[in-house]
Amino acid sequence: MPKNGDTRGGIDDAALPRARRRSLWRPASALSRRNDSVTYVIAQPCVDVKDKACIEECPVDCIYEGQRSLYIHPDECVDCGACEPVCPVEAIFYEDDVPEEWKDYYKANVEFFDELGSPGGASKLGLIERDHPFVAALPPQAE
């Protein structure tokens, strides 16, 4: 029986490994408060390129397609790192390794999901016809 109104079948997050805890559904409001976990981030080289090799490689379907860039859902990512080596433009970084000039992309990746929430998989949605305002305001990147 679920405890304290828990609709996930009584799962106690604290009893799960850290990576598994993040894959459980969280409300969109929790995304901006994520301070306890590290994830992968898609940065500037992906803007207007969107090769999508990372989408094919991702085992948990957490890479969503915006109008001009791809975004990794911070609550759905299990930090396996499968996406990073297959990116042909080297746009994917572990959060702690994002180059200084691209640090704003972490915030853009997190905030992209504020309205979207956690749908539980990118393939359900397909192309999302918007981007984070930071990405949308960039000049065209690809030739």
Coordinates of C-alpha atoms in Angstrom, one line a residue:
M1 CA 0.0 0.0 0.0
P2 CA 1.4 3.5 -0.8
K3 CA 2.7 5.5 2.1
N4 CA 1.7 9.1 2.8
G5 CA -0.2 9.6 -0.5
D6 CA 2.7 8.1 -2.6
T7 CA 1.2 7.1 -5.9
R8 CA 4.3 5.2 -7.0
G9 CA 3.5 2.1 -5.0
G10 CA 5.3 2.9 -1.8
I11 CA 8.7 3.3 -3.3
D12 CA 11.1 4.9 -0.8
D13 CA 13.5 7.1 -2.8
A14 CA 16.1 6.9 -0.1
A15 CA 16.3 3.2 -0.4
L16 CA 17.2 3.4 -4.1
P17 CA 20.6 4.0 -5.7
R18 CA 21.1 7.7 -6.5
A19 CA 20.9 7.2 -10.3
R20 CA 17.6 5.3 -10.0
R21 CA 16.1 7.9 -7.7
R22 CA 16.5 10.6 -10.4
S23 CA 14.7 8.4 -13.0
L24 CA 11.5 8.5 -11.0
W25 CA 8.9 11.1 -11.9
R26 CA 9.4 14.5 -10.3
P27 CA 7.1 17.6 -10.7
A28 CA 8.4 20.3 -13.0
S29 CA 8.9 22.7 -10.1
A30 CA 11.5 20.3 -8.6
L31 CA 13.7 20.6 -11.7
S32 CA 14.9 24.1 -10.8
R33 CA 15.7 23.0 -7.3
R34 CA 18.0 20.1 -8.4
N35 CA 21.2 20.6 -6.3
D36 CA 21.9 17.0 -5.4
S37 CA 22.6 15.4 -8.7
V38 CA 24.9 15.8 -11.7
T39 CA 23.8 15.2 -15.2
Y40 CA 25.0 15.6 -18.8
V41 CA 24.4 18.9 -20.7
I42 CA 24.1 19.6 -24.4
A43 CA 25.9 22.9 -25.2
Q44 CA 26.4 25.3 -28.1
P45 CA 27.9 23.0 -30.8
C46 CA 24.5 21.2 -31.0
V47 CA 22.6 24.4 -31.8
D48 CA 21.3 24.3 -35.4
V49 CA 23.0 20.9 -35.9
K50 CA 21.0 18.3 -34.0
D51 CA 22.8 15.2 -35.3
K52 CA 20.7 13.0 -33.1
A53 CA 23.3 10.2 -32.7
C54 CA 22.9 10.8 -28.9
I55 CA 19.1 10.1 -29.1
E56 CA 19.7 6.8 -30.8
E57 CA 22.3 5.8 -28.1
C58 CA 20.4 7.0 -25.0
P59 CA 19.0 3.9 -23.2
V60 CA 16.4 5.9 -21.2
D61 CA 15.0 8.2 -24.0
C62 CA 15.8 11.4 -22.0
I63 CA 17.1 13.5 -24.9
Y64 CA 14.4 15.8 -26.2
E65 CA 14.4 17.7 -29.5
G66 CA 13.7 21.4 -29.5
Q67 CA 13.5 23.6 -32.5
R68 CA 17.2 24.4 -32.7
S69 CA 18.9 22.2 -30.1
L70 CA 18.6 19.0 -28.2
Y71 CA 18.1 18.9 -24.4
I72 CA 18.8 16.3 -21.8
H73 CA 16.1 16.0 -19.2
P74 CA 18.0 16.3 -15.8
D75 CA 15.5 14.1 -13.9
E76 CA 15.2 11.4 -16.5
C77 CA 19.0 11.1 -17.3
V78 CA 20.6 8.2 -15.4
D79 CA 24.2 9.6 -16.0
C80 CA 25.3 6.5 -18.0
G81 CA 27.3 8.7 -20.4
A82 CA 26.3 6.7 -23.5
C83 CA 25.4 9.9 -25.4
E84 CA 28.7 11.8 -24.9
P85 CA 31.1 9.7 -27.0
V86 CA 28.7 9.4 -30.0
C87 CA 28.2 13.2 -30.4
P88 CA 30.0 14.1 -33.6
V89 CA 30.2 17.8 -32.7
E90 CA 31.3 17.2 -29.1
A91 CA 28.4 19.1 -27.6
I92 CA 27.7 16.9 -24.7
F93 CA 29.5 17.4 -21.4
Y94 CA 29.2 16.0 -17.9
E95 CA 27.8 19.0 -15.9
D96 CA 31.1 19.5 -14.0
D97 CA 33.1 19.5 -17.3
V98 CA 31.1 22.1 -19.3
P99 CA 33.6 24.7 -20.6
E100 CA 33.3 28.0 -18.9
E101 CA 32.0 29.8 -22.1
W102 CA 29.0 27.3 -22.2
K103 CA 28.1 27.2 -18.5
D104 CA 24.7 28.9 -19.3
Y105 CA 23.6 25.7 -21.2
Y106 CA 23.2 23.8 -18.0
K107 CA 20.5 26.3 -16.9
A108 CA 19.0 26.2 -20.4
N109 CA 18.8 22.4 -20.3
V110 CA 17.1 22.4 -16.8
E111 CA 14.7 25.3 -17.5
F112 CA 13.6 23.9 -20.9
F113 CA 11.6 21.4 -18.9
D114 CA 9.9 23.8 -16.5
E115 CA 6.7 23.9 -18.5
L116 CA 7.1 20.4 -20.0
G117 CA 7.6 18.6 -16.7
S118 CA 8.7 15.0 -16.9
P119 CA 6.8 13.2 -19.6
G120 CA 8.8 10.0 -19.2
G121 CA 10.4 9.8 -22.6
A122 CA 11.3 12.0 -25.6
S123 CA 9.9 9.6 -28.2
K124 CA 6.4 10.2 -26.9
L125 CA 6.6 13.9 -27.9
G126 CA 8.8 14.1 -31.0
L127 CA 9.9 17.6 -32.0
I128 CA 9.0 20.3 -29.5
E129 CA 8.5 23.5 -31.5
R130 CA 10.3 25.8 -29.1
D131 CA 13.7 26.3 -27.4
H132 CA 14.9 27.8 -24.2
P133 CA 15.0 31.6 -24.7
F134 CA 18.8 31.6 -24.4
V135 CA 19.1 29.2 -27.3
A136 CA 16.3 30.8 -29.3
A137 CA 18.1 34.2 -29.1
L138 CA 21.4 32.9 -30.5
P139 CA 22.3 33.9 -34.1
P140 CA 22.2 31.0 -36.6
Q141 CA 25.1 28.6 -35.9
A142 CA 25.1 26.2 -38.8
E143 CA 26.0 27.1 -42.4

